[in-house]
Coordinates of C-alpha atoms in Angstrom, one line a residue:
M1 CA -0.1 0.1 0.1
T2 CA 1.2 3.5 -0.7
Q3 CA 2.1 5.2 2.7
L4 CA 0.6 8.5 3.1
T5 CA 2.6 11.5 4.1
P6 CA 1.8 14.3 6.5
N7 CA 0.3 17.9 4.8
Q8 CA -0.4 15.5 1.9
C9 CA -3.5 16.5 -0.1
S10 CA -7.0 16.0 1.6
M11 CA -8.7 12.8 0.9
K12 CA -12.4 11.6 1.6
V13 CA -12.6 10.2 5.0
S14 CA -14.1 6.7 3.6
D15 CA -11.2 6.4 1.8
L16 CA -8.7 7.0 4.5
F17 CA -10.7 4.9 7.0
V18 CA -10.3 1.9 4.2
K19 CA -6.4 2.8 4.1
A20 CA -6.2 2.5 7.8
L21 CA -7.9 -0.8 7.6
E22 CA -5.5 -2.0 4.9
N23 CA -2.6 -0.4 7.1
E24 CA -3.9 -3.0 9.9
G25 CA -3.4 -5.8 7.3
V26 CA -7.5 -6.6 7.1
R27 CA -8.1 -8.5 4.3
Y28 CA -11.7 -9.3 5.1
V29 CA -14.9 -7.2 6.2
F30 CA -17.8 -9.0 6.7
G31 CA -21.3 -7.3 7.0
V32 CA -24.7 -6.2 5.4
P33 CA -24.6 -3.1 3.6
G34 CA -26.9 0.0 4.5
E35 CA -27.5 3.3 3.3
E36 CA -25.6 4.9 5.9
N37 CA -22.2 3.1 5.4
E38 CA -22.5 3.5 1.4
D39 CA -19.4 5.6 1.0
L40 CA -17.3 3.1 3.0
L41 CA -18.7 0.5 0.9
F42 CA -17.4 2.0 -2.6
S43 CA -14.3 2.9 -0.7
L44 CA -13.8 -0.9 0.3
D45 CA -14.5 -1.6 -3.4
Q46 CA -11.6 0.3 -4.4
S47 CA -9.0 -1.3 -1.9
S48 CA -7.5 -4.4 -1.4
I49 CA -9.8 -6.0 1.2
Q50 CA -13.0 -7.8 0.1
F51 CA -16.3 -6.9 1.3
I52 CA -18.4 -10.0 2.1
P53 CA -21.8 -9.4 2.0
T54 CA -23.6 -11.9 4.9
R55 CA -27.2 -12.4 5.0
H56 CA -27.7 -11.3 8.8
E57 CA -25.6 -8.6 10.7
Q58 CA -24.9 -11.4 13.6
G59 CA -23.4 -14.0 11.0
A60 CA -21.1 -11.4 10.2
A61 CA -20.0 -10.9 13.8
F62 CA -19.5 -14.5 14.3
M63 CA -17.5 -14.4 11.2
A64 CA -15.1 -11.6 12.5
D65 CA -15.3 -13.7 15.7
V66 CA -13.7 -17.1 14.6
W67 CA -11.4 -15.1 12.2
G68 CA -10.2 -13.5 15.3
R69 CA -10.0 -16.6 17.3
I70 CA -8.3 -18.4 14.6
T71 CA -5.6 -16.0 13.7
G72 CA -5.0 -13.7 16.5
K73 CA -5.6 -10.8 14.3
A74 CA -8.8 -8.6 14.6
G75 CA -11.6 -10.0 12.4
V76 CA -13.6 -6.9 11.1
C77 CA -17.5 -6.7 10.7
L78 CA -19.9 -3.9 9.3
A79 CA -23.2 -2.7 9.8
T80 CA -25.3 -0.1 9.3
L81 CA -27.2 2.2 12.0
G82 CA -30.5 0.9 14.3
P83 CA -31.3 -3.0 13.3
G84 CA -28.1 -3.4 11.4
A85 CA -26.3 -2.2 14.7
T86 CA -28.3 -4.1 17.0
N87 CA -28.5 -7.3 15.2
L88 CA -24.4 -7.2 15.5
L89 CA -24.5 -6.8 19.1
T90 CA -24.9 -10.3 20.0
G91 CA -21.7 -11.6 17.8
I92 CA -19.9 -8.5 19.6
A93 CA -21.0 -9.8 22.9
D94 CA -19.6 -13.2 21.9
A95 CA -16.1 -11.9 21.0
H96 CA -16.3 -10.0 24.4
L97 CA -16.6 -12.7 26.7
D98 CA -14.8 -15.5 24.5
K99 CA -11.6 -13.0 24.6
S100 CA -11.8 -12.8 20.3
P101 CA -10.2 -9.7 18.7
V102 CA -13.2 -8.3 16.8
V103 CA -13.1 -4.5 15.3
A104 CA -16.9 -3.5 14.6
I105 CA -17.8 -0.8 12.4
T106 CA -21.3 0.7 12.3
G107 CA -22.9 3.6 10.1
Q108 CA -24.8 6.4 11.8
G109 CA -27.1 9.1 10.5
D110 CA -25.9 12.9 10.2
L111 CA -24.6 14.2 13.1
D112 CA -26.7 17.3 13.1
R113 CA -29.9 14.8 13.5
L114 CA -28.7 12.9 16.0
H115 CA -29.8 15.1 19.2
N116 CA -33.8 14.6 17.7
T117 CA -35.6 11.1 17.7
S118 CA -34.8 10.8 14.0
H119 CA -35.1 7.7 12.0
Q120 CA -33.4 4.6 12.9
N121 CA -31.7 6.8 15.6
L122 CA -30.4 4.7 18.6
D123 CA -27.3 5.3 20.9
I124 CA -25.1 2.9 19.5
V125 CA -21.9 3.8 21.2
S126 CA -23.6 3.5 24.5
M127 CA -25.3 -0.1 23.8
F128 CA -21.9 -1.4 22.6
R129 CA -20.4 -0.3 26.0
P130 CA -21.0 -3.0 28.0
V131 CA -19.5 -5.5 25.3
T132 CA -16.5 -3.7 23.6
K133 CA -13.0 -3.3 25.6
W134 CA -13.3 0.3 23.8
N135 CA -15.8 2.0 21.3
T136 CA -16.4 5.5 20.1
A137 CA -17.7 7.5 17.4
V138 CA -15.6 9.7 14.8
S139 CA -16.4 13.2 15.9
T140 CA -14.3 14.9 13.5
P141 CA -12.6 13.8 10.4
D142 CA -8.8 14.6 11.4
I143 CA -9.4 11.8 14.5
V144 CA -9.6 8.9 11.7
P145 CA -6.1 7.4 11.8
E146 CA -6.1 7.7 15.6
V147 CA -9.2 5.9 16.3
V148 CA -8.8 2.8 13.6
R149 CA -5.3 2.2 15.1
K150 CA -6.6 2.5 18.9
A151 CA -9.5 0.3 17.8
F152 CA -7.0 -2.5 16.5
K153 CA -4.6 -2.2 19.0
R154 CA -7.0 -2.5 21.7
A155 CA -8.9 -5.5 20.3
E156 CA -5.7 -7.5 19.9
L157 CA -4.1 -6.6 23.0
E158 CA -4.1 -9.3 26.0
K159 CA -6.4 -10.0 26.9
P160 CA -8.2 -9.4 23.7
G161 CA -11.9 -8.6 23.0
A162 CA -14.0 -6.4 21.0
T163 CA -13.9 -2.6 19.7
H164 CA -16.4 -0.7 18.1
I165 CA -16.0 2.6 16.0
E166 CA -19.1 4.5 14.5
L167 CA -19.0 6.3 11.5
S168 CA -21.6 8.9 10.6
E169 CA -23.0 9.3 7.1
D170 CA -21.8 13.3 6.7
V171 CA -18.3 12.2 8.4
A172 CA -17.6 9.6 6.1
K173 CA -18.4 12.0 3.0
A174 CA -16.1 14.7 4.2
E175 CA -12.4 15.5 3.5
T176 CA -9.4 15.6 5.6
H177 CA -5.9 16.8 5.5
N178 CA -4.8 14.5 8.2
T179 CA -3.6 11.4 6.2
D180 CA -0.8 10.2 8.2
L181 CA -1.4 6.6 9.0
I182 CA -0.4 5.2 12.6
Q183 CA 1.6 2.4 12.3
A184 CA 1.6 -0.9 14.5
E185 CA 4.3 -0.5 17.1
S186 CA 5.7 -4.0 18.5
L187 CA 5.0 -4.0 22.0
R188 CA 6.8 -6.2 24.4
R189 CA 4.6 -7.9 27.1
A190 CA 5.4 -8.0 31.0
A191 CA 7.9 -10.6 32.2
P192 CA 7.1 -12.4 35.5
D193 CA 7.4 -10.6 38.8
Y194 CA 10.4 -11.8 40.5
K195 CA 9.1 -12.4 43.8
A196 CA 5.9 -14.2 42.7
L197 CA 7.8 -16.5 40.6
Q198 CA 9.7 -17.2 43.7
Q199 CA 6.5 -17.7 45.8
T200 CA 5.5 -20.2 42.9
I201 CA 8.3 -22.1 43.1
E202 CA 8.3 -22.3 47.1
L203 CA 4.7 -23.9 46.5
L204 CA 6.1 -26.2 43.6
K205 CA 8.7 -27.6 46.2
K206 CA 6.1 -28.6 48.3
A207 CA 4.0 -30.4 46.4
R208 CA 3.5 -33.8 45.2
R209 CA 0.5 -33.9 42.8
P210 CA 0.5 -30.4 40.8
L211 CA -2.5 -30.3 38.2
I212 CA -2.7 -27.7 35.6
I213 CA -6.2 -26.4 34.5
A214 CA -5.2 -24.8 30.7
G215 CA -7.9 -22.1 30.1
N216 CA -8.4 -19.6 27.0
G217 CA -5.3 -17.7 27.3
A218 CA -3.0 -20.9 27.2
I219 CA -3.4 -21.2 23.4
R220 CA -2.5 -17.6 22.5
K221 CA 1.1 -16.1 22.1
Q222 CA 3.0 -19.3 22.1
A223 CA 1.7 -19.9 25.4
S224 CA 1.2 -23.7 24.1
K225 CA 4.4 -24.1 23.1
H226 CA 5.8 -23.5 26.7
L227 CA 3.0 -25.0 28.6
M228 CA 3.8 -28.2 26.7
K229 CA 7.5 -28.0 27.5
L230 CA 6.7 -27.4 30.8
V231 CA 4.5 -30.4 31.3
N232 CA 6.3 -32.8 29.4
A233 CA 9.9 -31.8 31.6
F234 CA 8.1 -32.7 34.7
G235 CA 5.1 -34.9 34.6
I236 CA 2.4 -32.1 35.2
P237 CA -1.1 -33.4 33.8
V238 CA -3.5 -31.2 32.6
A239 CA -7.3 -30.8 32.3
H240 CA -8.4 -28.1 29.6
T241 CA -11.5 -25.4 30.0
F242 CA -13.6 -26.1 26.8
M243 CA -12.0 -23.2 25.4
G244 CA -8.7 -24.4 26.4
K245 CA -8.7 -27.4 24.3
G246 CA -5.8 -28.4 22.3
A247 CA -3.2 -26.4 24.8
V248 CA -1.6 -29.8 25.2
T249 CA -2.7 -32.4 22.8
D250 CA -5.0 -35.2 23.9
T251 CA -2.6 -37.8 22.6
N252 CA -0.3 -36.5 25.3
E253 CA -0.5 -39.4 28.3
L254 CA -0.6 -36.0 30.6
S255 CA -3.9 -34.7 28.9
L256 CA -7.0 -35.2 31.1
Y257 CA -9.1 -33.7 28.3
S258 CA -11.7 -31.3 29.8
I259 CA -13.2 -29.8 32.4
G260 CA -16.4 -27.8 32.7
L261 CA -19.6 -29.8 32.6
G262 CA -22.5 -28.9 34.8
F263 CA -22.3 -32.3 36.9
K264 CA -19.2 -34.2 38.2
D265 CA -17.3 -36.1 35.8
Y266 CA -14.2 -38.2 36.0
V267 CA -11.7 -35.4 35.5
M268 CA -12.8 -33.9 39.2
E269 CA -11.1 -36.8 40.9
A270 CA -7.8 -35.1 39.5
V271 CA -8.9 -31.7 40.7
E272 CA -9.7 -33.1 44.2
R273 CA -6.4 -35.5 44.6
A274 CA -4.2 -32.3 43.4
D275 CA -2.2 -30.6 46.1
L276 CA -1.5 -27.7 43.9
I277 CA -3.6 -26.3 41.0
L278 CA -1.9 -24.0 38.5
T279 CA -4.2 -22.1 36.4
V280 CA -3.0 -21.0 33.3
G281 CA -4.8 -18.4 31.0
Y282 CA -7.9 -19.2 33.1
D283 CA -10.9 -17.1 32.6
I284 CA -13.9 -17.7 35.2
A285 CA -16.4 -16.9 32.5
E286 CA -15.6 -20.2 31.1
Y287 CA -16.4 -22.3 34.2
A288 CA -17.1 -20.8 37.6
P289 CA -14.5 -21.9 40.3
E290 CA -17.1 -23.1 42.7
A291 CA -17.9 -26.3 40.5
W292 CA -14.6 -27.4 40.9
N293 CA -13.1 -25.5 44.2
P294 CA -16.5 -25.3 46.0
D295 CA -15.1 -25.5 49.7
N296 CA -12.1 -23.3 48.8
S297 CA -9.9 -26.0 49.8
N298 CA -7.5 -25.9 46.7
T299 CA -4.2 -24.1 46.7
I300 CA -3.9 -22.2 43.5
V301 CA -1.5 -20.1 41.7
H302 CA -3.1 -18.1 39.1
I303 CA -0.8 -17.3 35.9
D304 CA -2.5 -14.9 33.6
F305 CA -2.0 -11.4 31.9
E306 CA -4.8 -10.1 34.1
V307 CA -5.3 -10.2 37.7
A308 CA -7.5 -13.0 39.4
E309 CA -11.6 -11.8 39.8
V310 CA -12.2 -11.1 43.3
Y311 CA -14.5 -14.6 43.8
T312 CA -15.6 -16.3 46.7
H313 CA -14.5 -19.6 45.3
Y314 CA -11.6 -18.5 43.7
R315 CA -8.2 -17.0 45.9
P316 CA -5.0 -17.9 44.7
E317 CA -1.7 -17.9 46.9
V318 CA 0.1 -16.2 44.2
E319 CA -1.0 -14.3 40.9
L320 CA 2.0 -14.1 38.2
I321 CA 0.6 -11.5 36.1
C322 CA 2.5 -10.9 32.9
D323 CA 3.0 -12.8 29.5
I324 CA 1.7 -16.1 29.9
S325 CA 4.8 -17.5 28.0
A326 CA 7.2 -16.0 29.8
A327 CA 5.8 -17.1 33.1
L328 CA 5.9 -20.7 31.9
W329 CA 9.2 -20.1 30.2
E330 CA 10.7 -19.0 33.5
L331 CA 9.1 -21.6 35.8
N332 CA 10.2 -24.4 33.3
R333 CA 14.1 -22.9 33.3
T334 CA 14.1 -22.2 37.3
M335 CA 12.3 -25.6 38.0
K336 CA 15.3 -27.4 35.9
E337 CA 18.0 -26.0 37.8
Q338 CA 16.8 -27.0 40.8
D339 CA 16.2 -30.5 39.8
F340 CA 12.1 -30.9 40.8
S341 CA 10.4 -33.9 40.9
F342 CA 7.0 -34.6 41.4
D343 CA 4.7 -38.1 42.0
T344 CA 4.4 -39.8 38.7
G345 CA 1.5 -41.6 37.2
W346 CA -1.0 -40.6 40.1
H347 CA -3.4 -39.4 37.2
T348 CA -3.0 -42.4 35.0
G349 CA -6.1 -44.1 36.2
I350 CA -8.1 -41.0 35.7
R351 CA -6.8 -40.8 32.3
K352 CA -7.7 -44.5 31.7
R353 CA -11.4 -44.2 33.0
I354 CA -11.9 -41.1 30.4
L355 CA -10.5 -42.7 27.3
E356 CA -12.5 -46.0 28.0
D357 CA -15.7 -44.0 28.6
I358 CA -15.0 -42.1 25.0
Q359 CA -14.2 -45.3 23.5
S360 CA -17.5 -46.9 24.7
Y361 CA -19.3 -44.9 22.3
D362 CA -18.1 -46.3 19.1
L363 CA -20.8 -47.0 17.1
T364 CA -21.5 -50.5 15.3
E365 CA -24.2 -51.4 12.7
G366 CA -27.7 -51.5 14.1
D367 CA -26.7 -48.8 16.5
D368 CA -28.7 -45.9 17.0
F369 CA -26.8 -42.7 15.8
T370 CA -25.6 -40.9 19.3
I371 CA -23.6 -37.5 19.4
P372 CA -20.8 -38.9 21.1
G373 CA -20.7 -42.1 18.8
A374 CA -20.7 -39.8 15.6
L375 CA -18.2 -37.7 17.2
N376 CA -15.8 -40.8 17.2
S377 CA -16.4 -41.2 13.6
I378 CA -15.7 -37.5 12.8
R379 CA -12.4 -37.6 14.8
K380 CA -11.4 -40.8 12.8
A381 CA -12.1 -39.1 9.4
L382 CA -10.8 -35.5 10.6
P383 CA -6.9 -35.4 10.5
E384 CA -5.2 -34.2 13.6
S385 CA -4.4 -30.6 12.0
G386 CA -8.1 -30.3 11.3
L387 CA -10.7 -28.1 13.0
L388 CA -13.7 -28.7 14.6
I389 CA -16.3 -25.6 15.4
S390 CA -18.7 -26.3 17.8
D391 CA -21.9 -24.7 18.3
V392 CA -23.9 -24.5 21.5
G393 CA -26.1 -27.3 22.6
S394 CA -26.1 -30.8 24.1
H395 CA -23.4 -31.6 21.3
K396 CA -20.9 -28.8 22.7
M397 CA -20.9 -30.7 26.3
W398 CA -20.1 -33.8 24.3
I399 CA -17.6 -32.2 22.4
A400 CA -16.1 -30.5 24.9
R401 CA -15.9 -33.7 26.8
N402 CA -14.9 -36.5 24.3
F403 CA -13.6 -34.9 21.2
L404 CA -9.6 -35.4 21.0
T405 CA -8.2 -32.4 20.2
C406 CA -4.3 -32.2 18.8
C407 CA -3.5 -28.5 18.6
P408 CA -4.4 -25.0 19.7
N409 CA -7.7 -24.1 17.7
G410 CA -8.1 -27.4 16.8
C411 CA -11.2 -27.0 18.7
I412 CA -13.3 -23.6 18.6
I413 CA -16.0 -23.5 21.3
S414 CA -18.1 -20.8 22.3
N415 CA -18.3 -20.9 26.0
G416 CA -18.0 -17.2 27.4
L417 CA -21.1 -16.1 26.0
A418 CA -21.9 -19.4 24.7
T419 CA -23.9 -18.4 21.7
M420 CA -26.3 -20.6 19.6
G421 CA -25.7 -20.1 15.7
V422 CA -21.9 -19.3 16.0
A423 CA -20.7 -22.4 14.1
L424 CA -22.1 -22.0 10.7
P425 CA -20.4 -18.5 10.2
G426 CA -17.6 -19.9 12.1
G427 CA -17.3 -22.2 9.5
I428 CA -17.0 -19.9 6.7
A429 CA -14.4 -17.4 8.5
A430 CA -12.1 -20.6 9.1
S431 CA -12.4 -21.6 5.6
L432 CA -11.5 -18.3 4.4
A433 CA -8.4 -18.1 6.9
D434 CA -7.2 -21.3 5.8
P435 CA -8.9 -22.8 2.6
D436 CA -6.4 -26.0 2.9
R437 CA -7.5 -27.0 6.2
H438 CA -10.0 -29.9 6.9
I439 CA -12.9 -27.9 8.9
V440 CA -16.2 -29.4 10.6
A441 CA -19.0 -26.9 11.7
A442 CA -20.8 -29.3 14.1
M443 CA -24.3 -28.1 15.3
G444 CA -27.5 -29.1 16.6
D445 CA -30.9 -28.4 14.5
G446 CA -31.7 -25.4 16.8
G447 CA -28.2 -23.7 16.4
F448 CA -28.4 -24.4 12.8
M449 CA -31.6 -22.9 12.2
M450 CA -30.6 -19.5 14.0
N451 CA -28.3 -18.9 11.1
V452 CA -29.2 -21.2 8.3
Q453 CA -29.1 -18.3 5.7
E454 CA -25.6 -18.2 5.9
L455 CA -25.7 -21.4 3.4
E456 CA -25.8 -18.8 1.1
T457 CA -22.9 -16.8 1.8
A458 CA -20.8 -19.9 2.2
K459 CA -21.5 -21.4 -1.2
R460 CA -21.2 -18.1 -2.8
L461 CA -17.7 -17.6 -1.5
G462 CA -16.9 -21.0 -2.8
T463 CA -15.4 -22.4 0.9
G464 CA -15.0 -26.0 1.4
F465 CA -15.9 -27.4 4.7
T466 CA -18.7 -29.9 6.2
I467 CA -21.5 -29.2 8.4
V468 CA -23.0 -31.6 10.6
I469 CA -26.1 -31.2 12.0
F470 CA -27.4 -33.4 15.0
N471 CA -30.9 -33.5 14.5
D472 CA -33.0 -34.5 17.5
N473 CA -35.8 -32.0 17.1
D474 CA -35.5 -30.5 20.3
Y475 CA -33.5 -27.7 22.1
G476 CA -31.7 -30.8 23.6
L477 CA -29.2 -29.1 26.1
I478 CA -32.0 -27.6 27.6
S479 CA -34.1 -30.8 27.7
W480 CA -31.0 -32.8 29.2
K481 CA -30.8 -30.0 32.2
Q482 CA -34.8 -29.9 32.7
R483 CA -34.5 -33.8 33.4
M484 CA -31.7 -33.7 35.4
H485 CA -33.5 -31.3 37.5
T486 CA -37.4 -32.5 37.1
G487 CA -37.1 -35.5 35.5
S488 CA -39.1 -34.4 32.5
S489 CA -38.7 -31.4 30.0
T490 CA -41.1 -28.7 28.6
G491 CA -40.9 -26.2 26.0
T492 CA -38.0 -27.8 24.0
R493 CA -39.8 -29.8 21.2
I494 CA -39.5 -28.5 17.5
T495 CA -40.0 -29.6 14.1
N496 CA -37.5 -29.1 11.1
P497 CA -37.1 -28.9 7.3
D498 CA -35.7 -31.8 5.2
F499 CA -31.9 -30.5 5.8
K500 CA -30.8 -32.8 3.0
A501 CA -33.6 -30.9 0.5
L502 CA -32.7 -27.5 2.1
A503 CA -29.0 -27.9 1.7
E504 CA -29.4 -28.8 -2.3
S505 CA -31.9 -25.7 -2.8
F506 CA -29.0 -23.7 -2.0
G507 CA -26.6 -25.9 -4.3
I508 CA -25.0 -27.7 -1.7
K509 CA -24.4 -31.2 -1.2
G510 CA -26.6 -32.8 1.4
Y511 CA -26.9 -36.3 3.0
C512 CA -28.8 -38.3 5.5
P513 CA -27.1 -41.4 6.3
K514 CA -29.1 -44.2 7.4
T515 CA -26.4 -46.7 8.6
I516 CA -23.1 -46.3 10.8
S517 CA -21.0 -47.5 7.3
E518 CA -23.0 -44.7 5.2
L519 CA -21.7 -42.1 7.7
K520 CA -18.2 -43.3 7.8
Q521 CA -18.2 -43.1 4.4
Q522 CA -19.9 -39.5 3.9
L523 CA -17.4 -38.1 6.6
E524 CA -14.5 -39.3 5.0
H525 CA -15.5 -38.0 1.5
T526 CA -16.6 -34.7 2.6
I527 CA -13.8 -34.1 4.8
G528 CA -11.4 -35.4 2.6
T529 CA -12.2 -33.6 -0.2
R530 CA -13.2 -30.1 1.3
E531 CA -16.4 -30.4 0.0
L532 CA -19.1 -27.9 1.1
S533 CA -21.7 -30.3 2.5
V534 CA -24.6 -30.8 4.7
I535 CA -24.7 -34.1 7.0
E536 CA -27.8 -34.4 8.8
I537 CA -27.5 -37.1 11.5
P538 CA -30.5 -38.1 13.5
V539 CA -29.7 -38.6 16.9
N540 CA -31.1 -40.6 20.0
P541 CA -30.6 -38.2 22.9
S542 CA -31.5 -41.0 25.8
V543 CA -27.5 -41.2 25.9
N544 CA -27.4 -37.8 27.5
S545 CA -29.6 -38.8 30.7
K546 CA -27.3 -42.3 30.9
L547 CA -24.2 -40.4 31.0
T548 CA -25.3 -38.3 34.1
E549 CA -26.9 -41.6 35.8
K550 CA -23.6 -43.3 35.1
L551 CA -21.7 -40.5 36.5
D552 CA -23.9 -40.3 39.8
G553 CA -23.4 -44.1 40.2
Y554 CA -19.9 -43.8 40.0
W555 CA -19.5 -40.9 42.4
K556 CA -21.8 -42.7 45.0
K557 CA -19.6 -45.7 45.0
Q558 CA -16.3 -43.6 45.6
G559 CA -18.3 -42.4 49.0

């Protein structure tokens, strides 16, 4: 891109705004066009950035959200004022709680009418304030370079999240002489405090059975690389939150898969037996501490970019507030110098129970389809480097619990806001980010129908990924929880269209396997060829209640 210099001739604000986006390395802007962002759209049309029209603003926000999760660079979404902006809000809130870097841009009417109750006029800046790290309206043409640079800097700075810029119609049309773009600077992240590091070392010296809980932050900024080195060097087992899956590959004998279900699973035995817990990049929005530390008996070291939240059931003895990678690197170096060792094998029985339970759901001919059984088939068809994106529903619980994940961002789950409808738009973003990657977007019938219109977007863009719909004609997760609480469910039953025919109406291959062998063949074909496709799997949900009954029985036997 040609770099502008100070005092160069004036430029239209919308053109400068787009050049500022180019300056940030933006490749795509996802959104829905509107009258008030007309100038910005025409400026985008003359740039290196591709504007991708989506079928709903929520889909655009989810695409930006997953783009940010995968690439670490802010995804960008665009909407007009009023209903366009309010439709964008859910996806921005999802990015906010899932710690995904996103920059949202909304249009607005002319500044001289905003004091009136005028057409489609809402206070969008105030509306976005609770779900963004920073947001503002461009009040004057000359501040565009600062506003855009600040939006991206804040969005991508740890912990990442969403920011928002409002650009009114009259400002977008205006001219500015301040065309000097601000280059992104290389930031040095904080090193661990010496005293906090020494306190952590002292706690580790006393520990015999330390356990790591790896959260969302453990998969960013090379934290996973340094976590793997620490875990392997000292044999410390790791349990992952839903959003930390893949920080340590589940093929590693030290992985205890995931923690985070709403009921007590086998992994909780490790939490109870551990004499020291190191939380790495853990965010309480992912999994409430009272679920794993109900009596405040665990000794905890908090390792994160931000201080621990003040929380009754989360009271760390030490807080290492710094770059997570740097903290893990220093711990690894110091512990090697002092020849640390811990009890070995104390977690192996727990891991064995977890693996045997996952394998018990393998499907054989004649079985009803179940979500965990189908997931085992997906795992066999999907390369270890592939990506599974989970929507929200009963399948999310099974994916978090059972799906073997081999790399950071090998499994993406929305679990901060936990928003239905994220997986289909997310699959589009993931395919654009890496067209050569094997991708499965897994969702329930409820979540699929919330953003089904983005099938057209996926087809139009030529993306290639497999859409799996687990169909139980129910809001299955709510039904599952209601049955746990009351023994019955209410208000959850729904009906659905013919998903195969629906996919074909968009020009997309549709499948509805009748046998286990058909399912395996279709998964191998669609995943292997990266064919854009929809596979409907009618599932028997009785396995949900059977899991909770089985686990209840196990823990009763343990006393």
